[in-house]
Short mmCIF file of C-alpha atoms in Angstrom, two decimals:
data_model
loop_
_atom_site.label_atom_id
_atom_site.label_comp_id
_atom_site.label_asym_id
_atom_site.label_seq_id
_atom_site.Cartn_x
_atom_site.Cartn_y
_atom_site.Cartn_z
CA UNK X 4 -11.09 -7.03 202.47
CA UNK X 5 -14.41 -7.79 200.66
CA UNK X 6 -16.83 -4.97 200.66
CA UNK X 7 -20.56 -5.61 202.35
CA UNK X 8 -23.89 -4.54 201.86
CA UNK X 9 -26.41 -4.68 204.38
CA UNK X 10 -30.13 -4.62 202.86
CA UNK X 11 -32.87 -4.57 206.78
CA UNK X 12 -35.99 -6.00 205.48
CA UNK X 13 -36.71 -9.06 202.88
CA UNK X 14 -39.86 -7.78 201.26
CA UNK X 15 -40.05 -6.53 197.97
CA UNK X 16 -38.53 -3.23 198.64
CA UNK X 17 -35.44 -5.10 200.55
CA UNK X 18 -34.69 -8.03 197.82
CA UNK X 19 -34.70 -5.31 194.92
CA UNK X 20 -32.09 -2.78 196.56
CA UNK X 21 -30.21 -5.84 196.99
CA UNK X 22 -30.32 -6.27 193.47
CA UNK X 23 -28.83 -2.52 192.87
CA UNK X 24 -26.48 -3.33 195.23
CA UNK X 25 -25.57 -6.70 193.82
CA UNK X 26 -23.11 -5.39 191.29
CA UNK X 27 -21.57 -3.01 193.33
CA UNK X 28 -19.92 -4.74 195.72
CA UNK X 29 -18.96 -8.21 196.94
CA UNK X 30 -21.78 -9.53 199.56
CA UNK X 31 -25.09 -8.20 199.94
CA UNK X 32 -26.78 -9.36 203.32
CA UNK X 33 -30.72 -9.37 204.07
CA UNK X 34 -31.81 -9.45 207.02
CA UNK X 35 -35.30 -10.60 207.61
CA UNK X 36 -36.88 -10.88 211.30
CA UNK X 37 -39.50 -13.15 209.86
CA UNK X 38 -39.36 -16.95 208.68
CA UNK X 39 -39.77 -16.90 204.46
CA UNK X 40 -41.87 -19.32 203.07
CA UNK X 41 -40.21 -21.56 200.77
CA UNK X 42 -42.56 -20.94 197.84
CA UNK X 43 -45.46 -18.47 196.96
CA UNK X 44 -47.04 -18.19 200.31
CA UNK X 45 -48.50 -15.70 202.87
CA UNK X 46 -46.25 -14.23 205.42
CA UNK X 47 -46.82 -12.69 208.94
CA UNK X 48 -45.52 -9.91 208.69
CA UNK X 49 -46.67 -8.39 205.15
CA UNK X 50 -50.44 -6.85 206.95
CA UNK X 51 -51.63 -6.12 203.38
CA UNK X 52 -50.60 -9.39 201.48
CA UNK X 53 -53.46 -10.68 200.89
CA UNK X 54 -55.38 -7.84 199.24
CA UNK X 55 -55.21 -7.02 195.78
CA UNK X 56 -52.41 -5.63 194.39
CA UNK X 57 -50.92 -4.14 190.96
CA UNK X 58 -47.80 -4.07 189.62
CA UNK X 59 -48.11 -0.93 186.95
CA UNK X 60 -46.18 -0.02 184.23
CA UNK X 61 -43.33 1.76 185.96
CA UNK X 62 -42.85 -0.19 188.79
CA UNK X 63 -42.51 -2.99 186.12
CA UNK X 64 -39.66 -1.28 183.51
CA UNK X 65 -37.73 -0.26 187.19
CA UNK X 66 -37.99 -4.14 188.24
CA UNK X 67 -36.58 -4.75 184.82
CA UNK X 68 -33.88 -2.69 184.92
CA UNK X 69 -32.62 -3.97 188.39
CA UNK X 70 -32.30 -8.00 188.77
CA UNK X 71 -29.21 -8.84 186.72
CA UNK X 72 -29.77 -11.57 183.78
CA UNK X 73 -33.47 -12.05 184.36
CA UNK X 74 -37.03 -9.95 182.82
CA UNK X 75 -39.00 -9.59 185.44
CA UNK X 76 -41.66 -9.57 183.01
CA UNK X 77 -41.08 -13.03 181.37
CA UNK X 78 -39.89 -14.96 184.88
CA UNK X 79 -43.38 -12.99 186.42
CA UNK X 80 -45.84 -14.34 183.73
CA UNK X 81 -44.35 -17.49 183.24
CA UNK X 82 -45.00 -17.63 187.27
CA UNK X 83 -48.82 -17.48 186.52
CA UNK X 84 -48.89 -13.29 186.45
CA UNK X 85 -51.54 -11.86 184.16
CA UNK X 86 -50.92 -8.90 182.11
CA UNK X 87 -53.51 -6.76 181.26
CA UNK X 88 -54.01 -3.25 179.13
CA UNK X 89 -55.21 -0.64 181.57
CA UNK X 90 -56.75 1.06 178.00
CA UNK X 91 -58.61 -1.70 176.88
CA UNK X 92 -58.20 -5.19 179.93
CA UNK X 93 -59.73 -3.24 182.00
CA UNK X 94 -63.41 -2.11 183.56
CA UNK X 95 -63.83 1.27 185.60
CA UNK X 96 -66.24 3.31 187.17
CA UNK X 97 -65.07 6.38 188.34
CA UNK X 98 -66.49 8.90 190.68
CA UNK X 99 -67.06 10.51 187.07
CA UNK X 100 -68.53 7.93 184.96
CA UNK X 101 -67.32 4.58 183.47
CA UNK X 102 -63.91 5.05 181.76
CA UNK X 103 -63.91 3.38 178.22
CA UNK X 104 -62.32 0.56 176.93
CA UNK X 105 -59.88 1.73 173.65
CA UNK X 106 -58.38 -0.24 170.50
CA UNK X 107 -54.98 1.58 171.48
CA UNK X 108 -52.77 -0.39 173.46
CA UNK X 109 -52.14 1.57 177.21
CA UNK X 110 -49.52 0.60 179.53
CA UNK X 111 -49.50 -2.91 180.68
CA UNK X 112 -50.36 -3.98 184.99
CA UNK X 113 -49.42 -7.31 185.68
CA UNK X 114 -51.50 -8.55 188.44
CA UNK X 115 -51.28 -11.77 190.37
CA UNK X 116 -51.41 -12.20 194.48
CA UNK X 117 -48.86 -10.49 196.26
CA UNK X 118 -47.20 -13.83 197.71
CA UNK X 119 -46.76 -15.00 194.34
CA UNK X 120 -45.03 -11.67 193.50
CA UNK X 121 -42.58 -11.38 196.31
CA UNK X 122 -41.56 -15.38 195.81
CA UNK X 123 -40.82 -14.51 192.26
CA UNK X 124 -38.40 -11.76 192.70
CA UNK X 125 -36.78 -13.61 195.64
CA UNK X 126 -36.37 -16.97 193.95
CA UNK X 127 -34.91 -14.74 190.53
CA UNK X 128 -32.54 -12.78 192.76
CA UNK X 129 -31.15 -15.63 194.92
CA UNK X 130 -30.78 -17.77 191.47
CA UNK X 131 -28.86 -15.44 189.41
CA UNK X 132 -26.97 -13.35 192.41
CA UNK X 133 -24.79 -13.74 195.37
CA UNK X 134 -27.04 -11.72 197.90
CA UNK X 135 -27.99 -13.93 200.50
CA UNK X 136 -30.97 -13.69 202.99
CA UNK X 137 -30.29 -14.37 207.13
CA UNK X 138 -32.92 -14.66 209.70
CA UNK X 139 -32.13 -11.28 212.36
CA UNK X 140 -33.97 -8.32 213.85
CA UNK X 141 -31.71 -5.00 213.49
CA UNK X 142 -32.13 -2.93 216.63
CA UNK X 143 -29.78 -0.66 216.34
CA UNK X 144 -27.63 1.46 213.53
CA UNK X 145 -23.88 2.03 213.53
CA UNK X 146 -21.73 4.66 213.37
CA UNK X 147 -22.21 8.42 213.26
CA UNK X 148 -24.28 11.38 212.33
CA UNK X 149 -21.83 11.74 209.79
CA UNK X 150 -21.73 8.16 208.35
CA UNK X 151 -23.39 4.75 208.63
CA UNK X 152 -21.27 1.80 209.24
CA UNK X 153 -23.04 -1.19 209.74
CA UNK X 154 -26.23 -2.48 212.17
CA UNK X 155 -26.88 -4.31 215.57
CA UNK X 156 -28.62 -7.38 214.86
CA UNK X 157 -30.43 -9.49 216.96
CA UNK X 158 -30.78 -13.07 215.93
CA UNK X 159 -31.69 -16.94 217.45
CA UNK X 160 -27.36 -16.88 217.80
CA UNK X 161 -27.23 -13.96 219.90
CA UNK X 162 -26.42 -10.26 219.18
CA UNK X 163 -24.12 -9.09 217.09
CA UNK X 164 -22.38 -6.13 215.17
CA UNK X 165 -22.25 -6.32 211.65
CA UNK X 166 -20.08 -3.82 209.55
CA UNK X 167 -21.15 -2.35 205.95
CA UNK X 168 -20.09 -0.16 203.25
CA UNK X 169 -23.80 0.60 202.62
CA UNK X 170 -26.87 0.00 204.76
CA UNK X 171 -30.42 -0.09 203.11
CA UNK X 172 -33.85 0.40 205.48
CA UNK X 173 -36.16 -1.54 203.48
CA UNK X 174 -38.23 -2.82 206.94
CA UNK X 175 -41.43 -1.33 205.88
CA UNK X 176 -44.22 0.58 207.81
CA UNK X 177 -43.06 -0.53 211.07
CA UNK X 178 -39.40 0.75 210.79
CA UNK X 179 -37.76 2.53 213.44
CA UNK X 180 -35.74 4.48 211.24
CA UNK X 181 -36.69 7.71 213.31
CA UNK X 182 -35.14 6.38 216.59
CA UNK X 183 -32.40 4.94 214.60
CA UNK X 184 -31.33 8.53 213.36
CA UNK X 185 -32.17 10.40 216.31
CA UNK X 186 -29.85 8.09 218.32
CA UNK X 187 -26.87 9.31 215.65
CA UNK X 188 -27.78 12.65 216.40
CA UNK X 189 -30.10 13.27 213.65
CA UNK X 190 -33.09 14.69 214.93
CA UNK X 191 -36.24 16.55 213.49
CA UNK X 192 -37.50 14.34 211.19
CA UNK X 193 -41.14 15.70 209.73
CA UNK X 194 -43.52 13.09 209.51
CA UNK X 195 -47.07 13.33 208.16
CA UNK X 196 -50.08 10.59 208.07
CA UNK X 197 -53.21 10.87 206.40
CA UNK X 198 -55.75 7.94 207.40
CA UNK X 199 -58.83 7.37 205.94
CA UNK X 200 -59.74 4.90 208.30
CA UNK X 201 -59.88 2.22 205.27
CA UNK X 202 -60.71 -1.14 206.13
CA UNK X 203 -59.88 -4.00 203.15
CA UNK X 204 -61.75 -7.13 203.15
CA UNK X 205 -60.71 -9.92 200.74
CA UNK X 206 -61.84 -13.02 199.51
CA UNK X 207 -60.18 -15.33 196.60
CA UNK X 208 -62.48 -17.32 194.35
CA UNK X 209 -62.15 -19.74 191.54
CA UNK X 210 -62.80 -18.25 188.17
CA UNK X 211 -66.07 -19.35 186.87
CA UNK X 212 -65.52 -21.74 184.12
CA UNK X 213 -65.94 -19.65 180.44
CA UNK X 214 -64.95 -16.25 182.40
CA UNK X 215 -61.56 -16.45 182.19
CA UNK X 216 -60.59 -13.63 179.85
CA UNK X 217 -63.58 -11.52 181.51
CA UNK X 218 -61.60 -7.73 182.12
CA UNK X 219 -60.33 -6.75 185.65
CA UNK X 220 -63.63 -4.72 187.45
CA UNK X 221 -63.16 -2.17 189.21
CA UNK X 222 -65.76 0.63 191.33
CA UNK X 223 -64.13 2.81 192.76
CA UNK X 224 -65.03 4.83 195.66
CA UNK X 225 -66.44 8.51 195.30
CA UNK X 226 -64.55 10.49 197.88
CA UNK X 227 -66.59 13.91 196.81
CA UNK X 228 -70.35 12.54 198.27
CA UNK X 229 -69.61 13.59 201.57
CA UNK X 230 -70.25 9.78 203.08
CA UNK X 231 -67.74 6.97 203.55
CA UNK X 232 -66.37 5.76 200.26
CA UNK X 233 -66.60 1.95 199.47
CA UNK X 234 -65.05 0.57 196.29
CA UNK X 235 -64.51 -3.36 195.13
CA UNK X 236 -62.75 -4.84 192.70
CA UNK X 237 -62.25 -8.45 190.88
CA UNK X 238 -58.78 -9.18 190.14
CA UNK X 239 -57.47 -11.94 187.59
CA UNK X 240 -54.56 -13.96 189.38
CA UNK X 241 -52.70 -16.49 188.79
CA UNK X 242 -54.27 -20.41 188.98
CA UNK X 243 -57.49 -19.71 187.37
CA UNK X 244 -58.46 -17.30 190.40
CA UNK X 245 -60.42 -14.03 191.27
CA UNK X 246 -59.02 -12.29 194.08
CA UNK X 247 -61.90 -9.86 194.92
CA UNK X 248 -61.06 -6.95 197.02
CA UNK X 249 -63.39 -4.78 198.53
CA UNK X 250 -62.73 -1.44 200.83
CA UNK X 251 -64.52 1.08 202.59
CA UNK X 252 -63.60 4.01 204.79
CA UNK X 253 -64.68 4.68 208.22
CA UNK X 254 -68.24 6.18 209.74
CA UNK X 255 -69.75 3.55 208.05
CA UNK X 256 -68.35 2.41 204.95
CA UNK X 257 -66.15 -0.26 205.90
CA UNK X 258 -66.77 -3.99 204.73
CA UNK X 259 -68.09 -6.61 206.13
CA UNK X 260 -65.96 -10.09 207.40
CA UNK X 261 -69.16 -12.35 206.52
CA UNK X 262 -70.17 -14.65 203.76
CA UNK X 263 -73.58 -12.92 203.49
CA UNK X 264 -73.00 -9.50 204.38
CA UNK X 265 -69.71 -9.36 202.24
CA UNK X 266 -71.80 -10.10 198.59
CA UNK X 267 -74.36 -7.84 199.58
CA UNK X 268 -72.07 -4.82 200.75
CA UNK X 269 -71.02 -5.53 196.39
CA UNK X 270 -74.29 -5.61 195.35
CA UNK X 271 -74.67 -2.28 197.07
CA UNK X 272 -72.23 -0.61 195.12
CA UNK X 273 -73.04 2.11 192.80
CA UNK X 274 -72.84 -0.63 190.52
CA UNK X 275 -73.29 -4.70 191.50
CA UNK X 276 -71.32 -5.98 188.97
CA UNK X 277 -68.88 -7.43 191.68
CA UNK X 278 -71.51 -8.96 193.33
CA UNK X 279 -73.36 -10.17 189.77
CA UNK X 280 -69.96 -11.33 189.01
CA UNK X 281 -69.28 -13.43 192.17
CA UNK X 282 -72.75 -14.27 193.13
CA UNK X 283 -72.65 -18.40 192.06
CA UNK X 284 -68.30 -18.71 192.14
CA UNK X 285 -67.26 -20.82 194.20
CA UNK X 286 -65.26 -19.38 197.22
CA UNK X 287 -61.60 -20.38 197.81
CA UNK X 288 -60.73 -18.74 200.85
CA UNK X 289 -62.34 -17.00 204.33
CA UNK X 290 -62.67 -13.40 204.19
CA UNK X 291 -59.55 -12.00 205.22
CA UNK X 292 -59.74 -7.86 206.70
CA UNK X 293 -56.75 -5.56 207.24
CA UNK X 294 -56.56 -1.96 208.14
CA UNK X 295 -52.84 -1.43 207.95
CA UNK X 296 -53.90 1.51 205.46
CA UNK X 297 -53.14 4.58 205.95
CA UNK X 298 -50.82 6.75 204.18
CA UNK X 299 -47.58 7.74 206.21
CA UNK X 300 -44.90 9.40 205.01
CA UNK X 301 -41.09 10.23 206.41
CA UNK X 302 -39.75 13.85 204.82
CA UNK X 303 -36.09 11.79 205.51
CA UNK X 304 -35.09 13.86 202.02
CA UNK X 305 -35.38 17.18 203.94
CA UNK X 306 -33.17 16.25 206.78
CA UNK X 307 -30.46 19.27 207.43
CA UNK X 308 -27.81 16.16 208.25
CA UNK X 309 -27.81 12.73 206.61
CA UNK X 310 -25.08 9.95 206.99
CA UNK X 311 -23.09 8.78 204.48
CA UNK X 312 -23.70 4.99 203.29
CA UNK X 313 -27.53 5.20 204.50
CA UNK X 314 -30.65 4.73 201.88
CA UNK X 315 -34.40 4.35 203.46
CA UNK X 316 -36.82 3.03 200.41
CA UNK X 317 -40.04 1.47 200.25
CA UNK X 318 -42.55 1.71 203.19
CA UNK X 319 -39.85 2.24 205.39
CA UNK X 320 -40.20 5.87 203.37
CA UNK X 321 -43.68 6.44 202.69
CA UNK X 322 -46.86 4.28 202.97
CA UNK X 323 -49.85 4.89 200.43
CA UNK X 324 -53.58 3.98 201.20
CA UNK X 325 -53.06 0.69 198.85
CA UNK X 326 -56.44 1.14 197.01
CA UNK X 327 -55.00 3.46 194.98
CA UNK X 328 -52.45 0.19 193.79
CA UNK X 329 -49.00 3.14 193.93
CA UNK X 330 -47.13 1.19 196.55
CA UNK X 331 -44.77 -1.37 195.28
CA UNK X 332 -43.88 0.72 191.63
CA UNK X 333 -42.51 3.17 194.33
CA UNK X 334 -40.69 0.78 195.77
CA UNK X 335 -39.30 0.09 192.38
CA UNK X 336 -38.79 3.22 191.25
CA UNK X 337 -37.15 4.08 194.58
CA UNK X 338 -34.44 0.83 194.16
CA UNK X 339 -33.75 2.29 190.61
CA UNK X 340 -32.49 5.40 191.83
CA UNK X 341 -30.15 3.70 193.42
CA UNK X 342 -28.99 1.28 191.08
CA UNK X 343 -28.78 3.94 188.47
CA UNK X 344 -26.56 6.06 190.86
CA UNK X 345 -23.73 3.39 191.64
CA UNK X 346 -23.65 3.39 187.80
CA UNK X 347 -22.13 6.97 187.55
CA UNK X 348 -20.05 6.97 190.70
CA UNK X 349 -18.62 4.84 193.71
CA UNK X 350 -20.54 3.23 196.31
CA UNK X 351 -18.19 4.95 198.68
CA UNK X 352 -18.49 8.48 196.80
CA UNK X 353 -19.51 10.80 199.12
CA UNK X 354 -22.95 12.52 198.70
CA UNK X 355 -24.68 9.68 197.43
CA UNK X 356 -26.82 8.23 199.85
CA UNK X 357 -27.95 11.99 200.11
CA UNK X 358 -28.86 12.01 196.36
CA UNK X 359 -30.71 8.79 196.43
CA UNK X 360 -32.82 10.11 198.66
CA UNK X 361 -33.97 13.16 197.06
CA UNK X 362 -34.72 10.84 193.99
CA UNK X 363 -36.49 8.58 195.61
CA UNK X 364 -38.47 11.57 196.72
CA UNK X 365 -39.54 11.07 193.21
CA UNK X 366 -42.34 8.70 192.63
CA UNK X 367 -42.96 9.18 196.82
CA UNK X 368 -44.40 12.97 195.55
CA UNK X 369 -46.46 11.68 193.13
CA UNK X 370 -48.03 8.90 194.74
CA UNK X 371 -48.61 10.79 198.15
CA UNK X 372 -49.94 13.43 196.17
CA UNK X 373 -52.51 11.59 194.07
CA UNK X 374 -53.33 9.62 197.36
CA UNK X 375 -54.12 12.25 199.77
CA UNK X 376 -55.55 14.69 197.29
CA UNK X 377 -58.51 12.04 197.32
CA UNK X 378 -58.29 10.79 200.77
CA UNK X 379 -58.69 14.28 202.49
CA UNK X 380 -62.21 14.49 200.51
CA UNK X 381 -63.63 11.34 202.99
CA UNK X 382 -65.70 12.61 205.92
CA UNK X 383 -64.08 11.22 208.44
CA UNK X 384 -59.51 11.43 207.64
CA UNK X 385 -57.90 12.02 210.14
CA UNK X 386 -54.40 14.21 209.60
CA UNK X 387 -55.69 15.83 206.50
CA UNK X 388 -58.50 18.45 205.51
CA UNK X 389 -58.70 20.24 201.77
CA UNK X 390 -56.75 22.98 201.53
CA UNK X 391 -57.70 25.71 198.88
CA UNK X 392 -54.71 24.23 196.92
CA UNK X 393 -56.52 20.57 197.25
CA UNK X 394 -59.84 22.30 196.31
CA UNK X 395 -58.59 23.65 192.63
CA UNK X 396 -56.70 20.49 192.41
CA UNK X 397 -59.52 18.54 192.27
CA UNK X 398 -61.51 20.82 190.59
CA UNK X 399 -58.95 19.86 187.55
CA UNK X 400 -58.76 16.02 187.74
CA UNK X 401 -62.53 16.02 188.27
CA UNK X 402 -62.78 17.48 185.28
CA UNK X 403 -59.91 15.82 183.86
CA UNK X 404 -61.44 12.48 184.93
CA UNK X 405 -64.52 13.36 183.46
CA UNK X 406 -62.87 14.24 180.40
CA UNK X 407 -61.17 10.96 180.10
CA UNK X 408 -64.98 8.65 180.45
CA UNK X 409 -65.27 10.44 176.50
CA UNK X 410 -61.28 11.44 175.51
CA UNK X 411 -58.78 9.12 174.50
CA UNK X 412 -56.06 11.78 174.84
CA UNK X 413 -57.09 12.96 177.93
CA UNK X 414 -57.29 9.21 179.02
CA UNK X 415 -53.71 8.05 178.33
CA UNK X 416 -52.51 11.20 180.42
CA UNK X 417 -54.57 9.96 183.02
CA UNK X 418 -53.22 6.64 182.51
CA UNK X 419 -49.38 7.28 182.47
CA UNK X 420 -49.64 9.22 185.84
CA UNK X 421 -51.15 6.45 187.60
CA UNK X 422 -49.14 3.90 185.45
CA UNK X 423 -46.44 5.91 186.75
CA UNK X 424 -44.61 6.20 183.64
CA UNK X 425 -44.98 10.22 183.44
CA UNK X 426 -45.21 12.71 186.65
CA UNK X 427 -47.81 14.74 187.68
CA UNK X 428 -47.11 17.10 184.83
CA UNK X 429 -48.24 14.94 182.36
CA UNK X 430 -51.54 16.05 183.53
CA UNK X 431 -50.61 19.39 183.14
CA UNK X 432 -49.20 19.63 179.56
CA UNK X 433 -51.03 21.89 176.82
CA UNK X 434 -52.81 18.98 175.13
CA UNK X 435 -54.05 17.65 178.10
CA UNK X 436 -55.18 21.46 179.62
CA UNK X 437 -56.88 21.63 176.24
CA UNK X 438 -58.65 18.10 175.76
CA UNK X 439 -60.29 18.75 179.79
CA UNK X 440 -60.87 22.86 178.89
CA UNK X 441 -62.91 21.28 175.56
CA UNK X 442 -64.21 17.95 177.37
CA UNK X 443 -65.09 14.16 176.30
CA UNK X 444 -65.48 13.97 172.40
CA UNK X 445 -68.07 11.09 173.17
CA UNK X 446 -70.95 10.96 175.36
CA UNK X 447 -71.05 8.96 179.48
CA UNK X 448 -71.71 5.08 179.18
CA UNK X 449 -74.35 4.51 180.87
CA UNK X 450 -73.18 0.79 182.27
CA UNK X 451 -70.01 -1.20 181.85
CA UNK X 452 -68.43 -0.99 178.84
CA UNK X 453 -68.59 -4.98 177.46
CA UNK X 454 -68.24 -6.38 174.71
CA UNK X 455 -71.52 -8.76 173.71
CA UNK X 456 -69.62 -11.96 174.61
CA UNK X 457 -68.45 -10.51 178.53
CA UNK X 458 -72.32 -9.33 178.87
CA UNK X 459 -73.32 -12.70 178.26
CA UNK X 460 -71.05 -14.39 180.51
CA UNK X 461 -71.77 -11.66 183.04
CA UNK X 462 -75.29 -12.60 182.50
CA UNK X 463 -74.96 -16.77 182.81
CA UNK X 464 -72.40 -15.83 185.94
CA UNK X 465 -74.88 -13.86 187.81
CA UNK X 466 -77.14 -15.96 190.56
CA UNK X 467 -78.23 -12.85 192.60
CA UNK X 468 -81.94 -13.52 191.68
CA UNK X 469 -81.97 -16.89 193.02
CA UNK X 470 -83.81 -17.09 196.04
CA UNK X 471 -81.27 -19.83 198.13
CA UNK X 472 -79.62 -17.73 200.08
CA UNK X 473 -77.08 -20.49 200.14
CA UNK X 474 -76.03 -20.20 196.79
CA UNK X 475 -76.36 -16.44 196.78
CA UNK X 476 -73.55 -16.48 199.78
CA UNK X 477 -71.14 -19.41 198.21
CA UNK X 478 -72.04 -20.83 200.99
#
């Protein structure tokens, strides 16, 4: 009898613990309540998909590890991903200055549109394994408190039961994993959600001919000015495009859905590059607003019970507030675990789904916590005030962050954490402790660090003193 993995959900997440699974038993099955485009293309039910996202450095070496035969990294770029240094690609104000750009190389982000991402690890996985997707809504698990043995699907045939040596929630925010487990007798789940009330609002251009190697931009948002943060960014994608992101939290910050009012809200920032940037490119696409946001998180790894064969990752685990770009590494990181356990022991050992989860718990601790530690600071959260712990926190990366505008050392501890590639106690080690006690070597930058040629080309790019308002808008 031919042993069968069942993977709920076809995003990201899904398709990459189908690739742990892959090698560990016979058939892998995805089910996927929603109809998959055939090539790199928008889908209904991915809220945030057409926002900017980043693939960092861990999330990256965790998708390399998992699909069988292929680098992610070569079958991404030669998809039209970009790769940029987040020491020296890159362009940052911080609620603490502008970070500078370094000679040394940092760890690598690829960045390209979300569609295109998803598309290229589902086209890599179905091409070089046997895991096949089917169209089906689960509604129901199987089995016992004790142990997981397959899922009630719902599909245009009918109903049906389908059994499973393993079962993976990968469904994302919406899954009803709860209600699932509480219907096996598993009850008392802790949940927590922080919500800054963040509202994204995205619009893709085409890059202005001669600013094609100009560095990713980003201004962040200051969540320590008691007022609603707002933050933009210009993202490099792939087909000679600028996605440009912008985001604001709620009581006043959010961004506008409006040619006019959406280059003036980044001309308003607390710096206008975006908006000097973007002022005379020609627009691509509407302006397309989401406020599937907030960060939610399912303490599944403290459950007293857990069955046997069952493994929630990705959002169906914990959702981050995606301007902080944490989301889909975790998901990597999370599909790792996995893999890396069915290398040391059976897919049928018992124990395991319960150790997956606690290391998936992982990269889920160190995302929520540099997520909320931020998000709590914004007037109006809701689920979330500082907490004394919170308030020396951030009297540390404050000064750790300030640190890093002048401190290569400090810096590259910064930049590992949110690359991902190091915990939280990277920030914590004696050289770092010592580089923020002593603070930045070199004195604030007063405006974007560029080099002569990118101030130029900011300077023939920018149209925001032109006095047709037509032009000003991109219509």
């Amino acid at each position: 009898m031919s042993r069968r993995a069942v993977v709920i959900g076809a995003g990201l997440a899904g398709m990459l613990a189908a690739a742990a699974l892959s090698t560990a038993v016979d058939e892998v099955v995805v089910l996927e309540r929603d109809e998959l485009p055939e090539g790199p293309e928008h889908r209904k039910g991915l809220p945030q998909g057409r926002h900017a996202h980043l693939l960092m450095a861990g999330g990256l070496a965790a998708m390399e590890d998992l699909v069988p035969g292929v680098s992610m990294r070569k079958h991404l770029l030669a998809a039209g991903a970009r790769e940029i240094s987040i020491s020296s690609g890159m362009v940052a104000l911080t609620p603490e200055g502008w970070f500078r750009r370094w000679r040394h190389e940092g760890p690598q982000m690829l960045t390209c549109s979300r569609a295109l991402l998803d598309w290229a690890v589902r086209s890599a996985l179905l091409d070089h394994t046997d895991v096949r997707i089917r169209k089906g809504q689960v509604t129901e698990l199987l089995g016992s408190a004790d142990r997981v043995t397959g899922v009630r699907v719902s599909s245009p045939e009918g109903e049906e039961e389908l059994a499973a040596e393993f079962v993976v929630d990968a469904s994302g925010r919406g899954s009803r994993v709860v209600n699932w487990l509480d219907s096996l007798g598993i009850s008392g789940i802790r949940e927590k959600t922080v919500d800054a009330g963040l509202v994204n609002a995205t619009r893709v251009y085409r890059t202005p001919e001669g600013a094609g190697d100009f560095p990713l931009t980003i201004i962040q948002a200051n969540p320590y000015l008691s007022r609603p943060g707002r933050s933009g960014m210009v993202l490099p994608i792939e087909g000679d495009r600028w996605m440009v992101s912008l985001a604001g939290t709620r009581g006043g910050g959010e961004p506008p859905s409006d040619p006019e009012g959406f280059l003036r809200y980044t001309l308003d920032l607390p710096d206008p590059i975006v908006g000097r940037l973007i002022s005379g490119a020609e627009p691509l696409t509407d302006i397309h607003v989401s406020r599937s946001t907030s960060n939610h998180r399912r303490y599944l790894e403290k459950s007293r019970r857990w069955p046997e064969r069952f493994v929630v990752l990705g959002d169906a685990l914990a959702t981050f507030n995606p301007a902080y770009g944490q989301g889909m590494s975790v998901a990597a990181l999370g599909a790792r675990v996995l893999s890396r356990e069915l290398t040391r022991t059976s897919l049928t050992e018992p124990g395991l789904a319960r150790r997956v989860q606690r290391g998936a718990a992982g990269s889920v601790n160190a995302a929520w916590t540099m997520a909320v530690s931020q998000d709590v600071w914004f007037p109006e959260t809701q689920g979330g005030s500082p907490t004394v712990a919170d308030r020396l926190l951030t009297r540390y990366s404050r000064r750790l962050i300030r640190t890093a505008t002048g401190s290569y050392r400090a810096a590259s501890a910064v930049w590992d954490v949110t690359s991902l590639t190091a915990g939280p106690e990277r920030l914590l080690h004696p050289t770092t402790i010592l580089s923020t006690l002593t603070g930045p070597p070199l004195p604030p930058s007063s405006s974007a660090p560029l080099t002569d040629q990118e101030r130029e080309t900011l300077r023939s790019l920018d149209r925001t003193t032109d006095e047709d308002d037509e032009v000003k808008t991109g219509g």
